mmCIF file of C-alpha atoms (C1' of nucleotides) and ligand atoms in Angstrom:
data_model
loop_
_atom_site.group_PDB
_atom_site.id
_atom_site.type_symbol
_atom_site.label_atom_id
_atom_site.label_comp_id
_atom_site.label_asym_id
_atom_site.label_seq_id
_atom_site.Cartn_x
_atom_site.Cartn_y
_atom_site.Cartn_z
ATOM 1 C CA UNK A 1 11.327 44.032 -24.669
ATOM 2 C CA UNK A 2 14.736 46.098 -25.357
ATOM 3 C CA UNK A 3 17.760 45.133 -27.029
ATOM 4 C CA UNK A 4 20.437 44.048 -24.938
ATOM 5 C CA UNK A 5 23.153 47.008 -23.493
ATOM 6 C CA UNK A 6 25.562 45.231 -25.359
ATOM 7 C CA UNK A 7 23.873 45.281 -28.843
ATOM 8 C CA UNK A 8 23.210 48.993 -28.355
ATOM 9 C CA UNK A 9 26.770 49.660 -27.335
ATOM 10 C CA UNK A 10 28.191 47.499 -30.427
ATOM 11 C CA UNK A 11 25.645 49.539 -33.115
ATOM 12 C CA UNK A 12 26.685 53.192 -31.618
ATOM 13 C CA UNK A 13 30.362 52.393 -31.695
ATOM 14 C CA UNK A 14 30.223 50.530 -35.174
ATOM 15 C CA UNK A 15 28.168 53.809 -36.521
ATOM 16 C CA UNK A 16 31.013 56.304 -34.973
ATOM 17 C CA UNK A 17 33.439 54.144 -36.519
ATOM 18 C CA UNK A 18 31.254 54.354 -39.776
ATOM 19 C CA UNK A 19 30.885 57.692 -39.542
ATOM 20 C CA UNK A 20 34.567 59.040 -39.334
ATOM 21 C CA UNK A 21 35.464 56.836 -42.410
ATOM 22 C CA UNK A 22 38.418 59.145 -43.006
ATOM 23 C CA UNK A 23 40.056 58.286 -40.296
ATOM 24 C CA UNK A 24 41.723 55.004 -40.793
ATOM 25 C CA UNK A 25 41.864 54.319 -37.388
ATOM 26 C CA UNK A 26 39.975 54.680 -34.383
ATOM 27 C CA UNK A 27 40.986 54.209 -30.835
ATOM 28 C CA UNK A 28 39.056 52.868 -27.913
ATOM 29 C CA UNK A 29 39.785 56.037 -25.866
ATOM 30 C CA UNK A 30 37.865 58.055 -27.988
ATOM 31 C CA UNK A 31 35.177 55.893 -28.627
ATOM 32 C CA UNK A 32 35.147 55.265 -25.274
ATOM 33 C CA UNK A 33 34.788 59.222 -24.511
ATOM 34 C CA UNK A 34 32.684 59.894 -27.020
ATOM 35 C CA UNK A 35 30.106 57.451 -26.965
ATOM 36 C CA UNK A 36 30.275 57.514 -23.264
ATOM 37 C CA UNK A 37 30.498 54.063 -22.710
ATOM 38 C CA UNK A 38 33.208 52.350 -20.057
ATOM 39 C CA UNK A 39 36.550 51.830 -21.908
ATOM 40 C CA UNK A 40 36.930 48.511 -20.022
ATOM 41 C CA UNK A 41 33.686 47.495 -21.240
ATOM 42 C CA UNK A 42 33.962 48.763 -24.455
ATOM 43 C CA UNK A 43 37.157 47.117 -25.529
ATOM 44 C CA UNK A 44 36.063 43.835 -23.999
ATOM 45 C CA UNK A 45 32.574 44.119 -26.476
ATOM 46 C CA UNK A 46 35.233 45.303 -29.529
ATOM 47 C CA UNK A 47 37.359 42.303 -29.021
ATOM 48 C CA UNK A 48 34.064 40.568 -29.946
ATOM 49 C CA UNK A 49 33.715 42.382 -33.005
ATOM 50 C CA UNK A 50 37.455 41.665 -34.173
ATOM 51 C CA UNK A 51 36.792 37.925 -33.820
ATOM 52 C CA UNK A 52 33.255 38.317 -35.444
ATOM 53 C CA UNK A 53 35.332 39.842 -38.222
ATOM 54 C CA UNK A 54 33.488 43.135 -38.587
ATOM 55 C CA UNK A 55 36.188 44.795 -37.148
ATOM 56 C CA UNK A 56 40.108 44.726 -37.775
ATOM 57 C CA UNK A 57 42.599 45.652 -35.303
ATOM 58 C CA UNK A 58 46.075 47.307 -35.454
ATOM 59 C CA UNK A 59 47.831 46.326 -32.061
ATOM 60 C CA UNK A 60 50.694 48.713 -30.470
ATOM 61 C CA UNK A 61 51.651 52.324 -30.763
ATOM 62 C CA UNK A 62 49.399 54.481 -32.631
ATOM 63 C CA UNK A 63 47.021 51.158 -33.396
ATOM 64 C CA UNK A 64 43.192 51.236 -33.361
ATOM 65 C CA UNK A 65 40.268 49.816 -35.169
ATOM 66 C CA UNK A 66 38.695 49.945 -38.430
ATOM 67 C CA UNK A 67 35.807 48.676 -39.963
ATOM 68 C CA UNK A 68 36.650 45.179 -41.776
ATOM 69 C CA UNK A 69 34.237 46.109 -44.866
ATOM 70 C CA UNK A 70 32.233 48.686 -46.471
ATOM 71 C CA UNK A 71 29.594 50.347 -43.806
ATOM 72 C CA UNK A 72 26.950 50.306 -46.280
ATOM 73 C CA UNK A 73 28.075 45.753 -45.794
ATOM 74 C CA UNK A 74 27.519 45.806 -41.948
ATOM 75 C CA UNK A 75 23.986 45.602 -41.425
ATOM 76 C CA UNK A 76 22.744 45.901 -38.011
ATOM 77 C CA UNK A 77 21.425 42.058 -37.839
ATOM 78 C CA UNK A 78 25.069 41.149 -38.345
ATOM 79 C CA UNK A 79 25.454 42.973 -35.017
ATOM 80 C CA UNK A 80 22.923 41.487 -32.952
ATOM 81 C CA UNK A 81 23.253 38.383 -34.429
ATOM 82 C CA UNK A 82 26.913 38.185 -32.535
ATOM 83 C CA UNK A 83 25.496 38.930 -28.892
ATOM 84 C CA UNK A 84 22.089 36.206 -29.931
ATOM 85 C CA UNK A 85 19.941 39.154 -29.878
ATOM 86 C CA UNK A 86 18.404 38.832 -33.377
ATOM 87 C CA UNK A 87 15.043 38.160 -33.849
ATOM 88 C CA UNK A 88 14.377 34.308 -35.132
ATOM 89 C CA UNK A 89 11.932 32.905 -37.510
ATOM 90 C CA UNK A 90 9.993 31.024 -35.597
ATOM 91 C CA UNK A 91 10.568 32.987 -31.434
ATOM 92 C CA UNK A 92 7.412 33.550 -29.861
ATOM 93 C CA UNK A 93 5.746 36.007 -27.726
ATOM 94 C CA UNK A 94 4.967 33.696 -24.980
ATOM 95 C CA UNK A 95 8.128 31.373 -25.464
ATOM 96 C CA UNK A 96 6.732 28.379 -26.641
ATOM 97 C CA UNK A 97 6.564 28.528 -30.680
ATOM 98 C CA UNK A 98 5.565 25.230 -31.438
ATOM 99 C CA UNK A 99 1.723 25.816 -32.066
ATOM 100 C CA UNK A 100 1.220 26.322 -35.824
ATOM 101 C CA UNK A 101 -2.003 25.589 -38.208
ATOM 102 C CA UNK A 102 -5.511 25.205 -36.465
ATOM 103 C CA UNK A 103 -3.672 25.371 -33.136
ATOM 104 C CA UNK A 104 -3.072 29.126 -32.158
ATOM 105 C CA UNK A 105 -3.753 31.704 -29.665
ATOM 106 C CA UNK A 106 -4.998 35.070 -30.146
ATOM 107 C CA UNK A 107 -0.990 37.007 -30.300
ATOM 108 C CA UNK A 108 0.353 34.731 -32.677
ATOM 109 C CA UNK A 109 -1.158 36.330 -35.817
ATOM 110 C CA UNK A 110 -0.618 39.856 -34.157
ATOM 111 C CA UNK A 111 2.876 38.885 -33.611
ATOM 112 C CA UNK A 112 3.910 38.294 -37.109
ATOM 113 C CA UNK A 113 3.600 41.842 -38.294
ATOM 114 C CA UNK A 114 5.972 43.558 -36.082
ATOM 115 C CA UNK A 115 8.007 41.064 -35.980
ATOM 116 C CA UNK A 116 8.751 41.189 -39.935
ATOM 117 C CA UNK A 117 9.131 44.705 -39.605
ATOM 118 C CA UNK A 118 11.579 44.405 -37.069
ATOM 119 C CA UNK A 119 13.467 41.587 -38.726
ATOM 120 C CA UNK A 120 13.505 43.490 -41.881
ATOM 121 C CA UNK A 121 14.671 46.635 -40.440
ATOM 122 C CA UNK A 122 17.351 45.026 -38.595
ATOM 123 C CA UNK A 123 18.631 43.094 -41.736
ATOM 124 C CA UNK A 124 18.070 46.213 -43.855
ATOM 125 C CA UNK A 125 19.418 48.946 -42.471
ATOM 126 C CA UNK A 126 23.412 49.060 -42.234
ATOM 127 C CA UNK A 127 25.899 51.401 -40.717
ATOM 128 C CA UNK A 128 26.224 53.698 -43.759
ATOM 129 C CA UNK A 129 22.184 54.217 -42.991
ATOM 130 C CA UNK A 130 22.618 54.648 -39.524
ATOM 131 C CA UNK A 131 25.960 57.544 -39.230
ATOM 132 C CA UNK A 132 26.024 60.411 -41.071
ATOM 133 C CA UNK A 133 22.610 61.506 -40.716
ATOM 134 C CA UNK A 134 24.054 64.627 -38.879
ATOM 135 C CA UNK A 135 23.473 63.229 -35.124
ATOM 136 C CA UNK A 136 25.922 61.779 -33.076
ATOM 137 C CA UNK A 137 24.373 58.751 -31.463
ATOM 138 C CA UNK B 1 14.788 41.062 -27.794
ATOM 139 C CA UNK B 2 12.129 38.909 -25.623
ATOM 140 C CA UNK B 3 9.778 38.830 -23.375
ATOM 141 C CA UNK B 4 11.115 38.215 -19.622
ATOM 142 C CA UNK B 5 10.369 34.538 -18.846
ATOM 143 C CA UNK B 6 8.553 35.656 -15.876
ATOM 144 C CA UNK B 7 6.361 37.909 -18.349
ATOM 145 C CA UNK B 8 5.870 34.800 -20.410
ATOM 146 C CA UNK B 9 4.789 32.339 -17.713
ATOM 147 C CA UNK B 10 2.373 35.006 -16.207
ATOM 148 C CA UNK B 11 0.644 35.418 -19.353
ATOM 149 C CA UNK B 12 0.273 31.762 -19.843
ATOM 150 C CA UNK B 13 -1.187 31.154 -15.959
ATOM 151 C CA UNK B 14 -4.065 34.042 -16.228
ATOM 152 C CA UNK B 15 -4.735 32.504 -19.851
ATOM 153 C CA UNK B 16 -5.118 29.361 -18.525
ATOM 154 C CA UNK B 17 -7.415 30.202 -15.591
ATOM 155 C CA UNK B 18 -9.190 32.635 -18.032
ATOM 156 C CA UNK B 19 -9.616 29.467 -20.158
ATOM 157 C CA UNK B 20 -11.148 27.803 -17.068
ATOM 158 C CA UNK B 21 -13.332 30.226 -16.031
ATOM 159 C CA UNK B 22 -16.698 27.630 -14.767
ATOM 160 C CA UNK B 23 -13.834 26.497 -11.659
ATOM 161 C CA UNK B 24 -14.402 28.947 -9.188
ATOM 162 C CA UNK B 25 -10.600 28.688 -7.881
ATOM 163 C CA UNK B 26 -7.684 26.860 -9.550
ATOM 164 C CA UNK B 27 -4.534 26.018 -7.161
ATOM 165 C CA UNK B 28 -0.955 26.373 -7.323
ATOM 166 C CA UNK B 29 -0.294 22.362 -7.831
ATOM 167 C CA UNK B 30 -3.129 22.569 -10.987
ATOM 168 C CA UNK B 31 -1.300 25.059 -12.589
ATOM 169 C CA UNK B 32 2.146 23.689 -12.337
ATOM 170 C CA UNK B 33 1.409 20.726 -13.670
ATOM 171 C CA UNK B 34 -0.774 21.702 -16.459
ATOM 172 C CA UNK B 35 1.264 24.447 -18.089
ATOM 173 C CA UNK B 36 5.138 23.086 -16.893
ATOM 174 C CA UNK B 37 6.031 26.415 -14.648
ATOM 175 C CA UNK B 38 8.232 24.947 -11.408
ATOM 176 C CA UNK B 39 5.977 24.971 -8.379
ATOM 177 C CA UNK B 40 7.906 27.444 -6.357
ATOM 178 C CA UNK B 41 8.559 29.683 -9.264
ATOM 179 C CA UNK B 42 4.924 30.048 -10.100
ATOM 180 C CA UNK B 43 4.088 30.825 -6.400
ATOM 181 C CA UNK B 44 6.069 33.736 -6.115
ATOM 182 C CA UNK B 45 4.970 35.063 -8.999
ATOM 183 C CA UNK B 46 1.243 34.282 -8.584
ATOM 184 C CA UNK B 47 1.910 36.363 -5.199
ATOM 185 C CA UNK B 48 3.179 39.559 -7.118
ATOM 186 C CA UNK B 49 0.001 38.725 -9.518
ATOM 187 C CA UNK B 50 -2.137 38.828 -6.347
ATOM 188 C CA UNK B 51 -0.211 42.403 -5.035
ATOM 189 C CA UNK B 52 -1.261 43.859 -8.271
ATOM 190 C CA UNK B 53 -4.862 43.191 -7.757
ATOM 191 C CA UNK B 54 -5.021 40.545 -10.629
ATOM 192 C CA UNK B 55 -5.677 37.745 -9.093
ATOM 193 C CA UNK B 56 -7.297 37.332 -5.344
ATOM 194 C CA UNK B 57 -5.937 34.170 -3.580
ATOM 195 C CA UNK B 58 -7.803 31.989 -0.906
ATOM 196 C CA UNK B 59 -5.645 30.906 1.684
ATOM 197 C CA UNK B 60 -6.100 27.461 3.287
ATOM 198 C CA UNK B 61 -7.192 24.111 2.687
ATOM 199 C CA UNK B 62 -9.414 24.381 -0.545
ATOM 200 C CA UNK B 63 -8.203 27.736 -1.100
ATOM 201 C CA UNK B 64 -6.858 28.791 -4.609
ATOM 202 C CA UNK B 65 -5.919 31.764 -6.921
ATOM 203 C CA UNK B 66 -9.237 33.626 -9.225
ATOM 204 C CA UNK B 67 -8.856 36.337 -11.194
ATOM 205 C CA UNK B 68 -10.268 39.272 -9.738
ATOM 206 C CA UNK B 69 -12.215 41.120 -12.776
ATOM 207 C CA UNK B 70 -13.567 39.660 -16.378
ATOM 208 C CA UNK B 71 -11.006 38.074 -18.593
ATOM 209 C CA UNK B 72 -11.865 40.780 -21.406
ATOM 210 C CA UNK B 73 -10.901 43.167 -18.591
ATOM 211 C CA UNK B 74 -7.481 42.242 -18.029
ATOM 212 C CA UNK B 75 -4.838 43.146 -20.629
ATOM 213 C CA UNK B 76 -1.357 41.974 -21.689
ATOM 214 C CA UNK B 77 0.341 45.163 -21.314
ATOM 215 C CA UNK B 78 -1.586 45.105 -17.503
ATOM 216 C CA UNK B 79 0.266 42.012 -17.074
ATOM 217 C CA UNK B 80 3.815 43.486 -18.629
ATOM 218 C CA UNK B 81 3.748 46.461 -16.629
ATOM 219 C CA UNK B 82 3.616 44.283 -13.126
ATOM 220 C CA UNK B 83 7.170 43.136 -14.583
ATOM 221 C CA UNK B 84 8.786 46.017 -15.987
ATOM 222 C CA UNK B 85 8.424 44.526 -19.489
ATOM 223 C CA UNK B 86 5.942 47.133 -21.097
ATOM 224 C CA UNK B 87 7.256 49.357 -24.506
ATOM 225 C CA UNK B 88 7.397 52.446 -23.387
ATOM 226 C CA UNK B 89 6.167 55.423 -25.460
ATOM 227 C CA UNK B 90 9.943 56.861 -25.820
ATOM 228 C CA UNK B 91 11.709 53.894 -25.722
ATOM 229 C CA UNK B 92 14.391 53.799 -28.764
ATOM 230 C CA UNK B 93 16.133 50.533 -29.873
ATOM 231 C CA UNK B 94 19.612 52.068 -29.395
ATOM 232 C CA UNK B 95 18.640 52.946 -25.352
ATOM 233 C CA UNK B 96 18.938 56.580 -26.266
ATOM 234 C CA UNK B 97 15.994 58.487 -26.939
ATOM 235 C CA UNK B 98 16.475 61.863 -26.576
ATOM 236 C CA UNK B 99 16.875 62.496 -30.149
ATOM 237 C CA UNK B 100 14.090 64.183 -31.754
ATOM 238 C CA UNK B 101 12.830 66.221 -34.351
ATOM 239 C CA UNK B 102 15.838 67.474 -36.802
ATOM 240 C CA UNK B 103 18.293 64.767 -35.933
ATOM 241 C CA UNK B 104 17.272 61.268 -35.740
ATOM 242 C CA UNK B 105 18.816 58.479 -36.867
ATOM 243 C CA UNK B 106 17.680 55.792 -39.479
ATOM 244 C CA UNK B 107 16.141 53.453 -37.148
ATOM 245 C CA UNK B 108 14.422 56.241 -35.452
ATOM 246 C CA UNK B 109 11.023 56.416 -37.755
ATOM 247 C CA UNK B 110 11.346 52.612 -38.996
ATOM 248 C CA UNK B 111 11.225 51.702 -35.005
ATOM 249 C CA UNK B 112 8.209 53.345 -34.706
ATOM 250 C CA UNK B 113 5.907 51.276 -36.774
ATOM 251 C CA UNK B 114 6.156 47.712 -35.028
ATOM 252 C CA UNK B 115 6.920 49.623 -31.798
ATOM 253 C CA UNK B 116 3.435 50.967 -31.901
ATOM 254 C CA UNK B 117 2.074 47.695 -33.059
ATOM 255 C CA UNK B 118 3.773 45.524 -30.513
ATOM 256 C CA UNK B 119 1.769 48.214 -27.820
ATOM 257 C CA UNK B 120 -1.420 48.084 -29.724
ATOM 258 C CA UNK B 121 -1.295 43.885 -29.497
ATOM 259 C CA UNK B 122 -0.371 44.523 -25.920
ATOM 260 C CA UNK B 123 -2.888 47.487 -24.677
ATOM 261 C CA UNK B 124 -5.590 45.594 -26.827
ATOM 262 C CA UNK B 125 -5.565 42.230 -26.790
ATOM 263 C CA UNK B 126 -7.061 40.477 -23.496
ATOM 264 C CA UNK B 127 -7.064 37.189 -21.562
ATOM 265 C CA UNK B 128 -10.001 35.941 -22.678
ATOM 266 C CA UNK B 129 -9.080 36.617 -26.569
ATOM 267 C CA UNK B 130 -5.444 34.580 -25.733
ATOM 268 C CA UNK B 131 -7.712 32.001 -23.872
ATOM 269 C CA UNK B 132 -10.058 29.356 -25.264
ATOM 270 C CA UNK B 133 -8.753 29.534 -29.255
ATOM 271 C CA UNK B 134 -8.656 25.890 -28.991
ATOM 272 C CA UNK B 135 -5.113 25.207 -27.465
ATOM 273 C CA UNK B 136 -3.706 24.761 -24.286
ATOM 274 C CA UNK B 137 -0.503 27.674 -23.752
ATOM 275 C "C1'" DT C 1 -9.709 19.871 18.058
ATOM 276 C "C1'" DT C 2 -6.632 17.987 15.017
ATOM 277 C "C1'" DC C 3 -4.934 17.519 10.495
ATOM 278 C "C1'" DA C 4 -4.023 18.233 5.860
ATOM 279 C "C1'" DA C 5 -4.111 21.346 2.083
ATOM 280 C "C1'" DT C 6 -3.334 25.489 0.751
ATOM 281 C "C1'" DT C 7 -1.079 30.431 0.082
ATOM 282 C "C1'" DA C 8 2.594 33.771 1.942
ATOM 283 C "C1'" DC C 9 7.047 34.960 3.635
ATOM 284 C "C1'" DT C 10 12.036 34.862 4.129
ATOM 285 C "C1'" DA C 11 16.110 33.639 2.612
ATOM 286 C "C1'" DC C 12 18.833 31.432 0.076
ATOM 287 C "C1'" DT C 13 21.313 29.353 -4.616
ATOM 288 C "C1'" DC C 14 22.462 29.482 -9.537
ATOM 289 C "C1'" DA C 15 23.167 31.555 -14.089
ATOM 290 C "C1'" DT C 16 24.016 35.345 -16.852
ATOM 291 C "C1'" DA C 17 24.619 40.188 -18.236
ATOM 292 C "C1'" DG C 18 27.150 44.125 -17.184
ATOM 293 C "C1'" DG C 19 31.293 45.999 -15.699
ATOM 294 C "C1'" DT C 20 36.239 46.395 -13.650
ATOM 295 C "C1'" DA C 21 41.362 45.476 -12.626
ATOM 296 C "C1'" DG C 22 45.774 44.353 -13.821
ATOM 297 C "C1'" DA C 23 49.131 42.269 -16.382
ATOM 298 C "C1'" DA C 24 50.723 40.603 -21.064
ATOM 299 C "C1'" DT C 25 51.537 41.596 -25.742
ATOM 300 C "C1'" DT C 26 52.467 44.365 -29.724
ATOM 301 C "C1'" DT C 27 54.551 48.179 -32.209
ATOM 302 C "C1'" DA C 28 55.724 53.010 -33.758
ATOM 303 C "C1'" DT C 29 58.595 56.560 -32.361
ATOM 304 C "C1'" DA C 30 62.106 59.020 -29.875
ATOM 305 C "C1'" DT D 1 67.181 50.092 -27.384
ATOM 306 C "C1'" DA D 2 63.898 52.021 -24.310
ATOM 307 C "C1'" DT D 3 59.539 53.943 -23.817
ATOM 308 C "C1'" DA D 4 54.883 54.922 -24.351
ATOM 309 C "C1'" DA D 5 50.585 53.964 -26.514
ATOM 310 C "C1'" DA D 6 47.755 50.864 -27.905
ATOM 311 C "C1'" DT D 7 45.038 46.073 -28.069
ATOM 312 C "C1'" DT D 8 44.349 41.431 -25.774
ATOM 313 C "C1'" DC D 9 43.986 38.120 -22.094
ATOM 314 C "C1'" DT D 10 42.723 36.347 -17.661
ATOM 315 C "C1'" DA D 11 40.386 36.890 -13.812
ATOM 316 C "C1'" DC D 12 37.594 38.899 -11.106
ATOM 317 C "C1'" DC D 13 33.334 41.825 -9.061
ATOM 318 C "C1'" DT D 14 28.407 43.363 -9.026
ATOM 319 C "C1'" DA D 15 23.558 43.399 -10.168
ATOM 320 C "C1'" DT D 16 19.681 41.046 -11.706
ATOM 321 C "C1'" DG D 17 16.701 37.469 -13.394
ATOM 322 C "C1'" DA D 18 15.518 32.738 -12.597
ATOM 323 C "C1'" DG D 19 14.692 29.223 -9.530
ATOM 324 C "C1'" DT D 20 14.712 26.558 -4.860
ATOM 325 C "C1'" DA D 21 14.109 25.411 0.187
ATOM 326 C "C1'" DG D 22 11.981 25.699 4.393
ATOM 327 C "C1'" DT D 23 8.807 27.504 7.349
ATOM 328 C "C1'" DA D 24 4.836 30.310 8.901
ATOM 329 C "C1'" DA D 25 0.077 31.421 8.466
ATOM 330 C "C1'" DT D 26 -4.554 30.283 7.182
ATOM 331 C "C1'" DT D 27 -8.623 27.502 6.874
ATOM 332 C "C1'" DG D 28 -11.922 23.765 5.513
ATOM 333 C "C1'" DA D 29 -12.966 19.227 6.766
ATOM 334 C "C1'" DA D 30 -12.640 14.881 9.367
HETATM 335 S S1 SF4 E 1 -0.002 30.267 -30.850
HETATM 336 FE FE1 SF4 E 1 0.635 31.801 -29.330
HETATM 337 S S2 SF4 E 1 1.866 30.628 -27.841
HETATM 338 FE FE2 SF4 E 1 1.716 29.341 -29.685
HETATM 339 S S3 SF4 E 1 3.542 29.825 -30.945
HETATM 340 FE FE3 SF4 E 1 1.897 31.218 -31.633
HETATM 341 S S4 SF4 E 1 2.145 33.104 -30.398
HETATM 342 FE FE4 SF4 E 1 3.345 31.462 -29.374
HETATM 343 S S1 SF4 E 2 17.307 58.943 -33.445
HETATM 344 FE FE1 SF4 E 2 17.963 56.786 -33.244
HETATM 345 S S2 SF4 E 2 19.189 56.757 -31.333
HETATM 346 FE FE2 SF4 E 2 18.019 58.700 -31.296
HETATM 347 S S3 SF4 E 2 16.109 58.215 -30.154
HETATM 348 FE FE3 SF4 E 2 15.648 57.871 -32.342
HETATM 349 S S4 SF4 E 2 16.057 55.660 -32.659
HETATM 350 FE FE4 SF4 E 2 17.067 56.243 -30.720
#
DNA sequence: TTCAATTACTACTCATAGGTAGAATTTATA
DNA sequence: TATAAATTCTACCTATGAGTAGTAATTGAA
């Protein structure tokens, strides 16, 4: 019951990024230093993010990233949803989601709370919430 | 953000022999077939089930798998922790956690509530409240 | 005693996530 | 133009979860 190392990596660099907004451009070296996650890895996951479009690229000499759109526009669904780690409608505790109605066992109710409160926090909160709060993550 | 399929299909065996609870021992082939969990799959987990003092086995012809203590006795989260799958008090959605007090970031108090919902459904609820709702899992 | 039905053990295969290596491509600057 | 600094591409390696195969061990019943 985590998030995937992948997902986590992609927030924390997409906050850095968010946070250092004056900086037009961001390399993977120090993102890679910083966040403490392997460059090799952590340009691979970025090239993700370029396609995905949350993240532009400037190739060659003194190139880097930068966020495609305003942080407080990347929310951190948009993230997960890239690596198929968001949570869906109708996913089940147990795997099976096709009970409904009179035809339920005892977690499915329980379920539904949490889960809304995870959904909405995911789709709520954005990058601008997440950097800036005065702790490097 | 799931369950571990093995979490899922362990949940779903003790709920089903919870559910049949007036048959002294259920086999390996019963189970299988009723609940769709490959044979040899099921065996090797209903072994680790077995390890953990869930479930005693009889061995040999008529033999079978029973749990070994009252379905309102054994939890979820009892189940989860056999696989590694259990929330853990400090766990943190970004797989960082040592952030505390003054400097937190935004998810940091918005995980909390579902995270200690998701342990509450898991610590409280028990076999025999998944089992015997009216439909087969 | 023999046999068939059962769980347990050992050792594999397959798929996927996580991570690495090296070369290709792009581009500003010297 | 040549070089160095950067991203991108292709291809791999490693670890782990998921699943399979075959055999050994156990035991009730014929
Ligand atoms: S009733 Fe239970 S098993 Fe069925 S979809 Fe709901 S939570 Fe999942
Ligand atoms: S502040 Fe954020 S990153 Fe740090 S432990 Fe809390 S949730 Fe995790």
């Amino acid at each position: 019951m985590q998030l995937s190392n992948t997902s986590q990596y992609a927030i924390r660099m997409l906050a850095y990024m968010a946070d250092k907004k004056d900086s037009p451009l961001i390399n993977a070296t120090e993102l890679s230093e910083a966040l403490h996650i392997p460059y090799k890895f952590l340009t691979k996951i970025m090239t993700e993010l370029v396609k995905a479009d949350l993240v532009v690229s400037v190739r060659g000499r003194e190139g880097g990233y930068s966020l495609s759109k305003k942080a407080s526009d990347i929310k951190v669904d948009d993230i997960l949803n890239i690596f198929h780690d968001s949570i869906q409608d109708k996913q089940c505790v147990l795997g099976i989601g096709f009970c409904n109605g009179m035809c339920k066992c005892a977690l499915h109710d329980q379920w539904m709370e949490p889960k809304i409160l995870l959904q909405k926090m995911f789709r709520d909160s954005s990058l601008e919430d997440i950097a800036g709060k005065g702790c490097k993550i």
